[in-house]
Coordinates of C-alpha atoms and ligand atoms in Angstrom, one line a residue:
M15 CA 7.2 -47.7 -4.0
T16 CA 7.9 -50.6 -1.6
H17 CA 5.1 -52.8 -0.2
E18 CA 5.7 -51.4 3.3
E19 CA 5.1 -47.8 2.0
K20 CA 2.0 -48.9 0.1
D21 CA 0.7 -50.6 3.3
R22 CA 1.4 -47.5 5.3
I23 CA -0.6 -45.3 2.9
V24 CA -3.6 -47.7 2.7
Q25 CA -3.6 -47.9 6.5
S26 CA -3.7 -44.1 6.8
V27 CA -7.0 -44.0 4.8
P28 CA -10.2 -44.8 6.8
Q29 CA -11.3 -48.0 5.1
K30 CA -15.0 -47.5 5.6
G31 CA -17.4 -44.6 5.3
F32 CA -18.6 -44.2 1.7
F33 CA -21.0 -46.9 0.5
G34 CA -18.8 -49.5 2.1
H35 CA -15.7 -48.0 0.5
P36 CA -12.8 -46.1 1.9
K37 CA -13.8 -42.6 3.0
G38 CA -11.2 -41.2 0.6
L39 CA -13.5 -42.2 -2.3
F40 CA -15.9 -39.6 -1.1
T41 CA -13.3 -36.8 -1.6
L42 CA -12.2 -38.1 -5.0
F43 CA -15.7 -38.7 -6.2
F44 CA -16.9 -35.2 -5.4
T45 CA -13.8 -33.5 -6.6
E46 CA -14.1 -35.2 -10.0
F47 CA -17.9 -34.8 -10.0
W48 CA -17.5 -31.0 -9.8
E49 CA -14.6 -30.9 -12.2
R50 CA -16.5 -32.8 -14.8
F51 CA -19.6 -30.7 -14.1
S52 CA -17.6 -27.6 -14.9
Y53 CA -15.9 -29.1 -18.0
Y54 CA -18.9 -30.6 -19.7
G55 CA -21.2 -27.7 -18.7
M56 CA -18.8 -25.3 -20.4
R57 CA -18.4 -27.6 -23.4
A58 CA -22.2 -27.8 -23.8
I59 CA -22.4 -24.1 -24.6
L60 CA -18.9 -23.3 -25.9
L61 CA -19.6 -24.2 -29.5
Y62 CA -22.7 -22.1 -29.6
Y63 CA -20.9 -19.3 -27.8
M64 CA -18.2 -19.3 -30.5
Y65 CA -20.4 -19.3 -33.5
S66 CA -23.4 -17.3 -32.4
E67 CA -23.6 -13.8 -33.8
V68 CA -22.2 -11.0 -31.7
K69 CA -25.7 -9.5 -31.4
N70 CA -26.8 -12.7 -29.8
G71 CA -24.1 -12.7 -27.2
G72 CA -21.6 -14.9 -29.1
L73 CA -18.3 -14.4 -30.7
G74 CA -19.5 -14.6 -34.3
M75 CA -16.8 -17.0 -35.4
E76 CA -17.1 -19.1 -38.6
E77 CA -18.8 -22.4 -37.9
S78 CA -16.2 -24.7 -39.4
T79 CA -13.5 -22.9 -37.4
A80 CA -15.5 -23.3 -34.2
L81 CA -16.0 -27.0 -34.9
S82 CA -12.2 -27.5 -35.3
I83 CA -11.4 -25.5 -32.2
M84 CA -13.7 -27.7 -30.1
A85 CA -11.8 -30.7 -31.3
I86 CA -8.3 -29.3 -31.0
Y87 CA -9.2 -28.0 -27.5
G88 CA -10.5 -31.4 -26.5
S89 CA -7.3 -33.0 -27.8
L90 CA -5.0 -30.7 -25.8
V91 CA -7.0 -31.1 -22.6
Y92 CA -6.2 -34.8 -22.7
M93 CA -2.7 -34.5 -24.1
S94 CA -1.6 -32.3 -21.2
G95 CA -2.2 -35.3 -19.0
I96 CA 1.4 -36.3 -19.8
I97 CA 2.7 -33.2 -18.1
G98 CA 0.3 -33.6 -15.2
G99 CA 1.3 -37.2 -14.7
W100 CA 5.0 -36.2 -14.8
I101 CA 4.6 -33.4 -12.3
A102 CA 2.8 -35.6 -9.8
D103 CA 5.2 -38.4 -10.2
R104 CA 8.4 -36.4 -9.9
L105 CA 7.7 -33.1 -8.3
L106 CA 4.6 -32.5 -6.3
G107 CA 2.8 -35.8 -5.6
S108 CA -0.8 -36.3 -6.8
L109 CA -2.8 -34.3 -4.2
Q110 CA -0.9 -31.0 -4.6
T111 CA -1.1 -31.4 -8.4
V112 CA -4.8 -32.0 -8.3
F113 CA -5.4 -28.9 -6.2
T114 CA -3.2 -26.7 -8.4
G115 CA -5.0 -28.1 -11.5
G116 CA -8.4 -27.3 -10.0
V117 CA -7.4 -23.7 -9.3
L118 CA -6.3 -23.2 -12.9
I119 CA -9.5 -24.8 -14.2
M120 CA -11.6 -22.4 -12.1
M121 CA -9.6 -19.4 -13.3
G122 CA -10.2 -20.7 -16.8
H123 CA -13.9 -20.7 -16.4
I124 CA -13.8 -17.2 -14.8
F125 CA -12.1 -15.9 -17.9
L126 CA -15.2 -16.9 -19.9
A127 CA -17.6 -15.6 -17.2
F128 CA -16.7 -12.1 -18.2
P129 CA -17.3 -10.7 -21.7
F130 CA -13.6 -10.7 -22.6
G131 CA -14.2 -11.8 -26.2
K132 CA -11.7 -14.0 -28.1
M133 CA -8.8 -13.1 -25.8
G134 CA -10.9 -14.4 -22.9
L135 CA -11.6 -17.6 -24.9
F136 CA -8.0 -18.4 -25.6
A137 CA -6.8 -17.5 -22.1
S138 CA -9.6 -19.8 -20.7
M139 CA -8.6 -22.6 -23.0
F140 CA -5.0 -22.4 -22.0
L141 CA -5.8 -22.5 -18.3
I142 CA -8.3 -25.3 -18.6
I143 CA -5.9 -27.4 -20.8
M144 CA -3.1 -27.0 -18.2
G145 CA -5.5 -27.4 -15.2
T146 CA -7.2 -30.6 -16.5
G147 CA -3.8 -32.1 -17.4
L148 CA -2.8 -31.6 -13.8
L149 CA -6.1 -32.7 -12.2
K150 CA -7.6 -35.5 -14.2
P151 CA -5.0 -38.2 -14.5
N152 CA -3.9 -37.7 -10.9
V153 CA -7.3 -37.7 -9.2
S154 CA -8.0 -41.0 -11.0
N155 CA -4.6 -42.4 -9.9
V156 CA -5.3 -41.7 -6.2
V157 CA -8.5 -43.9 -6.5
G158 CA -6.1 -46.8 -7.0
D159 CA -3.9 -45.7 -4.0
I160 CA -6.6 -46.0 -1.4
Y161 CA -7.1 -49.7 -1.7
S162 CA -4.7 -52.4 -0.8
E163 CA -3.5 -54.5 -3.7
T164 CA -5.6 -57.5 -2.7
D165 CA -8.7 -55.5 -1.9
N166 CA -11.6 -56.8 -4.0
R167 CA -13.5 -53.6 -3.7
R168 CA -11.0 -51.9 -6.0
D169 CA -12.9 -52.4 -9.3
S170 CA -16.2 -51.4 -7.9
G171 CA -14.4 -48.3 -6.4
F172 CA -13.4 -47.3 -9.9
S173 CA -17.0 -47.9 -11.1
I174 CA -18.4 -45.6 -8.5
F175 CA -15.8 -43.0 -9.5
Y176 CA -16.9 -43.4 -13.1
M177 CA -20.5 -42.8 -12.0
G178 CA -19.3 -39.5 -10.3
I179 CA -17.8 -38.4 -13.7
N180 CA -21.0 -39.1 -15.5
L181 CA -23.3 -37.7 -12.9
G182 CA -21.4 -34.4 -13.1
A183 CA -21.5 -34.6 -16.9
F184 CA -25.2 -35.3 -16.8
I185 CA -26.5 -32.5 -14.6
S186 CA -24.3 -29.7 -15.9
P187 CA -25.7 -29.3 -19.4
L188 CA -29.1 -29.0 -17.9
I189 CA -28.0 -26.2 -15.5
V190 CA -25.1 -24.4 -17.3
G191 CA -26.7 -25.1 -20.7
T192 CA -30.1 -23.7 -19.7
L193 CA -28.8 -20.6 -18.1
G194 CA -26.2 -20.1 -20.8
Q195 CA -28.6 -20.4 -23.7
K196 CA -31.7 -18.9 -22.2
Y197 CA -30.1 -15.9 -20.5
N198 CA -26.5 -15.3 -21.2
Y199 CA -23.5 -17.4 -22.1
H200 CA -21.3 -15.7 -19.5
L201 CA -23.8 -16.6 -16.8
G202 CA -23.5 -20.2 -17.9
F203 CA -19.7 -20.1 -17.7
S204 CA -19.8 -18.6 -14.2
I205 CA -21.9 -21.5 -13.0
A206 CA -19.1 -23.8 -14.4
A207 CA -16.6 -21.7 -12.4
I208 CA -18.7 -22.1 -9.2
G209 CA -18.9 -25.8 -9.8
M210 CA -15.1 -26.1 -9.8
L211 CA -14.9 -23.9 -6.7
L212 CA -17.2 -26.3 -4.9
G213 CA -15.0 -29.2 -6.0
L214 CA -12.0 -27.4 -4.6
I215 CA -13.7 -26.7 -1.3
V216 CA -14.8 -30.4 -0.9
F217 CA -11.2 -31.4 -1.7
A218 CA -9.5 -29.0 0.6
V219 CA -11.8 -29.5 3.5
T220 CA -12.0 -33.3 3.5
K221 CA -8.7 -34.5 2.1
R222 CA -6.7 -34.6 5.3
K223 CA -9.3 -36.6 7.2
N224 CA -10.3 -38.9 4.3
L225 CA -7.2 -39.5 2.3
G226 CA -4.6 -39.7 4.9
L227 CA -1.2 -40.1 3.2
A228 CA -2.6 -41.2 -0.2
G229 CA -1.4 -38.9 -2.9
T230 CA 1.0 -37.1 -0.6
Y231 CA 4.1 -39.0 -1.8
V232 CA 6.3 -38.0 -4.7
P233 CA 6.7 -41.5 -6.1
N234 CA 9.9 -40.9 -8.1
P235 CA 11.4 -37.6 -7.0
L236 CA 13.9 -35.7 -9.1
M237 CA 17.4 -36.2 -7.6
P238 CA 19.1 -32.9 -6.7
G239 CA 21.6 -33.5 -9.6
E240 CA 18.8 -34.0 -12.0
K241 CA 16.8 -31.0 -10.9
K242 CA 19.1 -28.4 -12.4
K243 CA 19.3 -30.2 -15.7
V244 CA 15.6 -30.8 -15.9
F245 CA 14.7 -27.3 -14.9
S246 CA 17.0 -25.8 -17.4
I247 CA 15.6 -28.0 -20.2
I248 CA 12.1 -26.9 -19.2
G249 CA 13.1 -23.2 -19.0
I250 CA 14.8 -23.3 -22.4
S251 CA 11.9 -25.1 -24.0
A252 CA 9.5 -22.6 -22.6
L253 CA 11.5 -19.7 -23.9
V254 CA 11.8 -21.3 -27.3
I255 CA 8.1 -21.9 -27.5
I256 CA 7.3 -18.4 -26.4
A257 CA 9.7 -17.0 -28.9
L258 CA 8.3 -19.1 -31.7
V259 CA 4.7 -18.0 -30.8
V260 CA 5.7 -14.4 -30.7
V261 CA 7.6 -14.6 -34.0
A262 CA 4.7 -16.6 -35.6
S263 CA 2.0 -14.1 -34.4
V264 CA 4.0 -11.0 -35.5
S265 CA 4.7 -12.5 -38.9
G266 CA 1.1 -13.7 -39.3
W267 CA 2.1 -17.4 -39.5
L268 CA 0.1 -18.3 -36.4
T269 CA -3.2 -19.1 -38.0
I270 CA -5.7 -21.4 -36.4
D271 CA -5.2 -23.8 -39.3
G272 CA -1.5 -23.8 -38.8
F273 CA -2.0 -24.5 -35.1
I274 CA -4.3 -27.4 -35.8
T275 CA -1.7 -28.9 -38.2
W276 CA 0.9 -28.8 -35.5
V277 CA -1.3 -30.3 -32.8
S278 CA -2.4 -33.0 -35.2
I279 CA 1.2 -33.9 -35.8
L280 CA 1.8 -34.1 -32.1
G281 CA -1.3 -36.3 -31.7
I282 CA 0.3 -38.9 -34.0
V283 CA 4.0 -38.5 -33.0
I284 CA 3.5 -38.6 -29.2
P285 CA 1.8 -42.0 -29.0
I286 CA 4.3 -43.5 -31.4
M287 CA 7.2 -42.2 -29.3
Y288 CA 5.6 -43.6 -26.2
F289 CA 5.3 -47.0 -27.7
I290 CA 8.9 -47.0 -29.0
V291 CA 10.3 -45.8 -25.6
M292 CA 8.3 -48.5 -23.7
Y293 CA 9.2 -51.2 -26.3
R294 CA 12.9 -50.5 -26.2
S295 CA 13.3 -49.9 -22.5
P296 CA 15.6 -52.4 -20.9
K297 CA 13.1 -52.5 -18.0
T298 CA 10.5 -54.1 -20.3
T299 CA 10.5 -57.9 -20.3
S300 CA 9.8 -60.0 -23.4
D301 CA 6.3 -60.9 -22.3
E302 CA 5.6 -57.2 -21.8
R303 CA 6.9 -56.5 -25.3
S304 CA 4.4 -59.0 -26.7
R305 CA 1.6 -57.4 -24.6
L306 CA 2.6 -54.0 -25.9
L307 CA 2.3 -55.1 -29.5
A308 CA -1.1 -56.5 -28.8
Y309 CA -2.1 -53.2 -27.2
I310 CA -1.4 -51.2 -30.4
P311 CA -4.5 -52.4 -32.4
L312 CA -6.6 -51.8 -29.2
F313 CA -5.2 -48.3 -28.9
I314 CA -6.2 -47.6 -32.6
G315 CA -9.6 -49.0 -31.9
A316 CA -9.9 -46.7 -28.9
M317 CA -8.9 -43.8 -31.1
M318 CA -11.7 -44.6 -33.5
F319 CA -14.2 -44.9 -30.7
W320 CA -13.2 -41.5 -29.2
A321 CA -13.2 -39.9 -32.6
I322 CA -16.9 -40.6 -32.9
Q323 CA -17.8 -40.2 -29.2
E324 CA -16.2 -36.8 -28.9
Q325 CA -18.1 -35.6 -32.0
G326 CA -21.2 -35.8 -29.8
S327 CA -20.3 -32.4 -28.3
I328 CA -19.2 -31.0 -31.7
I329 CA -21.0 -32.4 -34.8
L330 CA -24.0 -33.7 -33.0
A331 CA -24.2 -30.5 -30.9
Q332 CA -24.3 -28.5 -34.1
Y333 CA -26.9 -30.9 -35.5
A334 CA -29.0 -30.4 -32.4
D335 CA -28.8 -26.6 -32.9
K336 CA -29.3 -26.3 -36.6
R337 CA -30.9 -29.5 -37.9
T338 CA -33.2 -30.6 -35.2
Q339 CA -36.8 -29.8 -34.3
L340 CA -36.5 -28.3 -30.9
D341 CA -40.1 -27.4 -30.2
W342 CA -41.6 -30.7 -29.3
A343 CA -44.7 -31.7 -27.3
G344 CA -45.3 -28.1 -26.2
I345 CA -41.8 -27.5 -24.8
H346 CA -38.8 -25.8 -26.1
I347 CA -35.8 -28.1 -25.9
Q348 CA -32.4 -26.3 -25.4
S349 CA -29.9 -27.8 -27.9
S350 CA -27.3 -28.1 -25.0
W351 CA -29.6 -30.6 -23.2
F352 CA -28.6 -33.3 -25.7
Q353 CA -25.2 -33.3 -24.1
S354 CA -26.8 -34.9 -21.0
L355 CA -27.9 -37.9 -23.0
N356 CA -24.5 -39.7 -23.1
P357 CA -23.8 -39.5 -19.4
L358 CA -27.4 -40.3 -18.6
F359 CA -27.3 -43.5 -20.6
I360 CA -23.9 -44.3 -19.0
V361 CA -25.3 -44.0 -15.5
A362 CA -28.4 -46.1 -16.5
L363 CA -26.5 -48.8 -18.4
A364 CA -23.2 -49.2 -16.5
P365 CA -24.9 -51.4 -13.8
V366 CA -26.5 -53.5 -16.6
F367 CA -23.1 -54.2 -18.1
A368 CA -21.5 -54.8 -14.7
W369 CA -24.2 -57.4 -14.1
L370 CA -23.8 -58.9 -17.5
W371 CA -20.0 -59.5 -17.0
V372 CA -20.6 -61.1 -13.7
K373 CA -23.3 -63.3 -15.1
L374 CA -21.2 -64.4 -18.1
G375 CA -18.2 -65.0 -15.9
N376 CA -15.6 -66.9 -18.0
R377 CA -17.9 -66.9 -21.0
Q378 CA -17.7 -63.1 -21.5
P379 CA -16.0 -61.9 -24.6
S380 CA -12.3 -61.2 -24.5
T381 CA -11.0 -57.6 -24.4
P382 CA -10.3 -57.4 -28.1
K383 CA -13.8 -58.8 -28.9
K384 CA -15.4 -56.3 -26.6
F385 CA -13.6 -53.6 -28.5
A386 CA -14.7 -55.0 -31.8
I387 CA -18.4 -55.1 -30.7
G388 CA -18.0 -51.7 -29.2
L389 CA -16.8 -50.3 -32.5
L390 CA -19.7 -51.8 -34.3
F391 CA -22.2 -50.0 -32.1
T392 CA -20.1 -46.8 -32.3
G393 CA -20.2 -47.0 -36.1
L394 CA -24.0 -47.6 -36.0
S395 CA -24.4 -44.4 -33.9
F396 CA -23.3 -42.5 -37.0
I397 CA -25.0 -44.7 -39.6
V398 CA -28.4 -44.0 -38.1
M399 CA -27.8 -40.3 -38.5
I400 CA -27.9 -40.8 -42.2
V401 CA -31.6 -41.6 -42.1
P402 CA -33.2 -38.2 -41.5
A403 CA -31.4 -36.5 -44.4
Y404 CA -31.9 -39.6 -46.6
V405 CA -35.6 -39.7 -46.0
N406 CA -36.5 -36.0 -45.7
G407 CA -33.6 -34.1 -47.1
T408 CA -31.6 -31.6 -45.2
E409 CA -34.0 -28.7 -45.6
S410 CA -36.5 -30.0 -43.1
L411 CA -35.7 -30.3 -39.4
A412 CA -35.1 -33.8 -38.0
N413 CA -37.0 -35.5 -35.2
P414 CA -35.0 -35.2 -31.9
W415 CA -35.3 -38.9 -31.3
W416 CA -32.7 -39.6 -33.9
L417 CA -30.1 -37.9 -31.8
V418 CA -31.4 -39.8 -28.7
L419 CA -30.9 -43.0 -30.6
S420 CA -27.4 -42.0 -31.8
F421 CA -26.3 -41.2 -28.2
F422 CA -27.8 -44.4 -27.0
L423 CA -25.8 -46.5 -29.5
V424 CA -22.5 -44.7 -28.8
V425 CA -23.0 -45.4 -25.1
I426 CA -23.3 -49.1 -25.8
G427 CA -20.0 -48.8 -27.6
E428 CA -18.6 -46.7 -24.7
L429 CA -19.4 -49.2 -22.0
L430 CA -17.8 -52.0 -24.1
L431 CA -14.7 -49.9 -24.7
S432 CA -13.9 -47.2 -22.2
P433 CA -13.8 -48.9 -18.8
V434 CA -12.5 -52.1 -20.5
G435 CA -9.8 -50.1 -22.3
L436 CA -8.6 -48.3 -19.2
S437 CA -8.3 -51.6 -17.4
A438 CA -6.5 -53.2 -20.4
T439 CA -4.1 -50.3 -20.4
T440 CA -3.2 -50.9 -16.8
K441 CA -2.6 -54.6 -17.5
L442 CA -0.8 -54.4 -20.8
A443 CA 1.5 -51.4 -20.2
P444 CA 4.9 -52.5 -18.9
A445 CA 5.2 -52.4 -15.1
A446 CA 8.1 -49.8 -15.3
F447 CA 5.7 -47.4 -16.9
S448 CA 2.8 -47.8 -14.5
A449 CA 2.9 -44.1 -13.5
Q450 CA 2.1 -43.2 -17.1
T451 CA -0.8 -45.6 -17.6
M452 CA -3.5 -42.9 -17.2
S453 CA -1.8 -40.5 -19.5
L454 CA -1.3 -43.3 -22.1
W455 CA -5.0 -44.1 -22.0
F456 CA -6.0 -40.4 -22.3
L457 CA -3.7 -40.2 -25.3
S458 CA -6.1 -42.4 -27.3
N459 CA -8.7 -39.6 -26.8
A460 CA -6.2 -36.8 -27.5
S461 CA -4.9 -38.3 -30.7
A462 CA -8.5 -39.0 -31.9
Q463 CA -9.5 -35.4 -31.3
A464 CA -6.3 -34.1 -33.0
I465 CA -7.4 -36.0 -36.1
N466 CA -11.0 -34.9 -35.6
A467 CA -10.0 -31.2 -35.8
N468 CA -9.2 -31.8 -39.5
I469 CA -12.3 -33.9 -40.2
V470 CA -15.1 -32.0 -38.4
K471 CA -14.8 -29.0 -40.7
L472 CA -15.8 -31.2 -43.6
Y473 CA -19.3 -31.5 -42.2
T474 CA -22.0 -29.4 -43.8
P475 CA -25.7 -30.2 -44.4
E476 CA -24.7 -31.0 -48.1
T477 CA -22.0 -33.5 -47.1
E478 CA -24.0 -34.9 -44.2
I479 CA -25.0 -38.3 -45.6
L480 CA -21.5 -39.0 -46.8
Y481 CA -19.9 -37.7 -43.6
F482 CA -21.9 -39.9 -41.2
G483 CA -21.7 -42.8 -43.7
V484 CA -18.0 -42.9 -44.3
I485 CA -17.0 -42.4 -40.6
G486 CA -19.6 -44.8 -39.4
A487 CA -18.6 -47.5 -41.9
F488 CA -14.9 -47.0 -41.1
S489 CA -15.6 -47.7 -37.4
I490 CA -17.5 -50.9 -38.3
L491 CA -14.8 -52.0 -40.6
L492 CA -12.2 -51.5 -37.9
G493 CA -14.4 -53.5 -35.5
L494 CA -14.5 -56.3 -38.0
I495 CA -10.7 -56.3 -38.4
L496 CA -10.3 -56.3 -34.7
F497 CA -12.7 -59.2 -34.4
L498 CA -10.7 -61.3 -36.9
L499 CA -7.5 -60.4 -35.1
S500 CA -8.8 -61.1 -31.7
P501 CA -7.6 -64.7 -31.2
K502 CA -4.1 -63.6 -32.3
L503 CA -4.2 -60.6 -30.0
Q504 CA -5.5 -62.7 -27.1
K505 CA -2.5 -65.0 -27.5
A506 CA 0.0 -62.1 -27.7
M507 CA -1.5 -60.7 -24.5
K508 CA 0.2 -63.5 -22.5
G509 CA -2.4 -64.4 -20.0
V510 CA -4.1 -61.0 -19.7
R511 CA -7.8 -61.2 -20.5
Ligands
LIG18 N1 -15.8 -39.1 -20.7 C1 -14.6 -39.4 -20.2 C2 -14.3 -38.6 -18.9 O1 -14.6 -37.5 -18.9 C3 -13.6 -39.2 -21.2 C4 -12.1 -39.4 -20.8 C5 -11.4 -40.5 -21.5 O2 -10.8 -40.3 -22.5 O3 -11.4 -41.6 -20.9 O4 -13.7 -39.1 -18.0
LIG19 N1 -19.3 -40.5 -20.9 C1 -18.3 -39.4 -20.8 C2 -17.1 -39.8 -19.9 O1 -17.2 -40.9 -19.3 C3 -19.0 -38.1 -20.4 C4 -19.7 -37.4 -21.5 O2 -19.3 -37.6 -22.7 O3 -20.5 -36.5 -21.2 O4 -16.8 -39.3 -19.0

């Protein structure tokens, strides 16, 4: 996009009207707020829905299978961002892609709102994977589009947007979780669907007035000659995949375990291919190559972080349900409520970190060091979970405060790593690949969860101490390595801090 085009877009967005920010931020904030409300509300009860007995309104699946499905689902939700990024960049532009994604997501929740059993579950997962891939990376990209390149409100705009994500994630387990667990899972899922509907309404009603031309451009449209070739490749691949799935299901090969193995392979192969393509591209300069190499250890660090963070809605969710004392101080705590702790701590502590970085100015740790410290806290969040079993055994129920402490620690890690990592990705990825930045960052989460799918099934009360201990220690070790490497990485980052 030329500078003139960029200027024209920024000028078309009313530059005031939402906490001193462009009005467009209102639209993006609430669209993402409601989308995350629906996603995290659904995730807060999905595990329980899968493994609860049929007589209790669940699907009666085996626990270890349900844990793996949660991880593989999470992985695909972020992996599909690659497709969503491509569609916006080359076919539809961001806004239309976001809207289409929102519709698919809402339909996905509707499939769970009815008692359709396992078929409903898999249909819903498919729709939400595709829908989130279309919506999430693109709604985030448009945030960048509404500010001019020199506007110093840009970073704080992203922070406000991040608050929207976490406010949505905070309130939904309390609403969807309570209704879903107390009354009926399908009722919970229907609230998630209504949440996404509200997001779509806000988006559709306010986008023209608030966003102007932002997100309406197709940045790198397919040329007419290319179109035919690309569409035939897509068509043929789709047919091959459908044929493979049909053959595999008929012949009994398509087991959940087999599927998990395939996605895990993709989770490793896709980022490697991404790095190779970026590294070898003639458009990548030699400084950019050096930055890219420095980015690889950070990407691995981010994977380690997400592997633990995402287990908050899998292993710690199961822990909340099965291993935790839920009647406390005269009230009955719903196990889904623990899912509100991460976003609650994010909302509470993000301003503290923002203040800290301003106060430290140039004395603040470099990006690799922030990652290293982040991994230390992330590891500790699992190490503390050893204590209840170590002290009282796994027969007696644990005090809920242990989970609170664990979520608190992981959030310290999250604030040192997640916003910092996203910003590092935008600075370290070669300029020619800037449209893929968001997808690249989400891949660190997708790959982590692809690996998680194989790990989470090893968790049982018998293996608990070993499980939390080994994974926690691994994160701390990785943090240490990153700390030692940080001067070298800093140098290879060629001026990026
Ligand atoms: N909690 C983050 C969100 O929902 C996770 C996405 C990421 O991998 O950055 O936005
Ligand atoms: N903190 C997560 C993210 O930023 C939300 C969550 O895990 O509930 O969006």
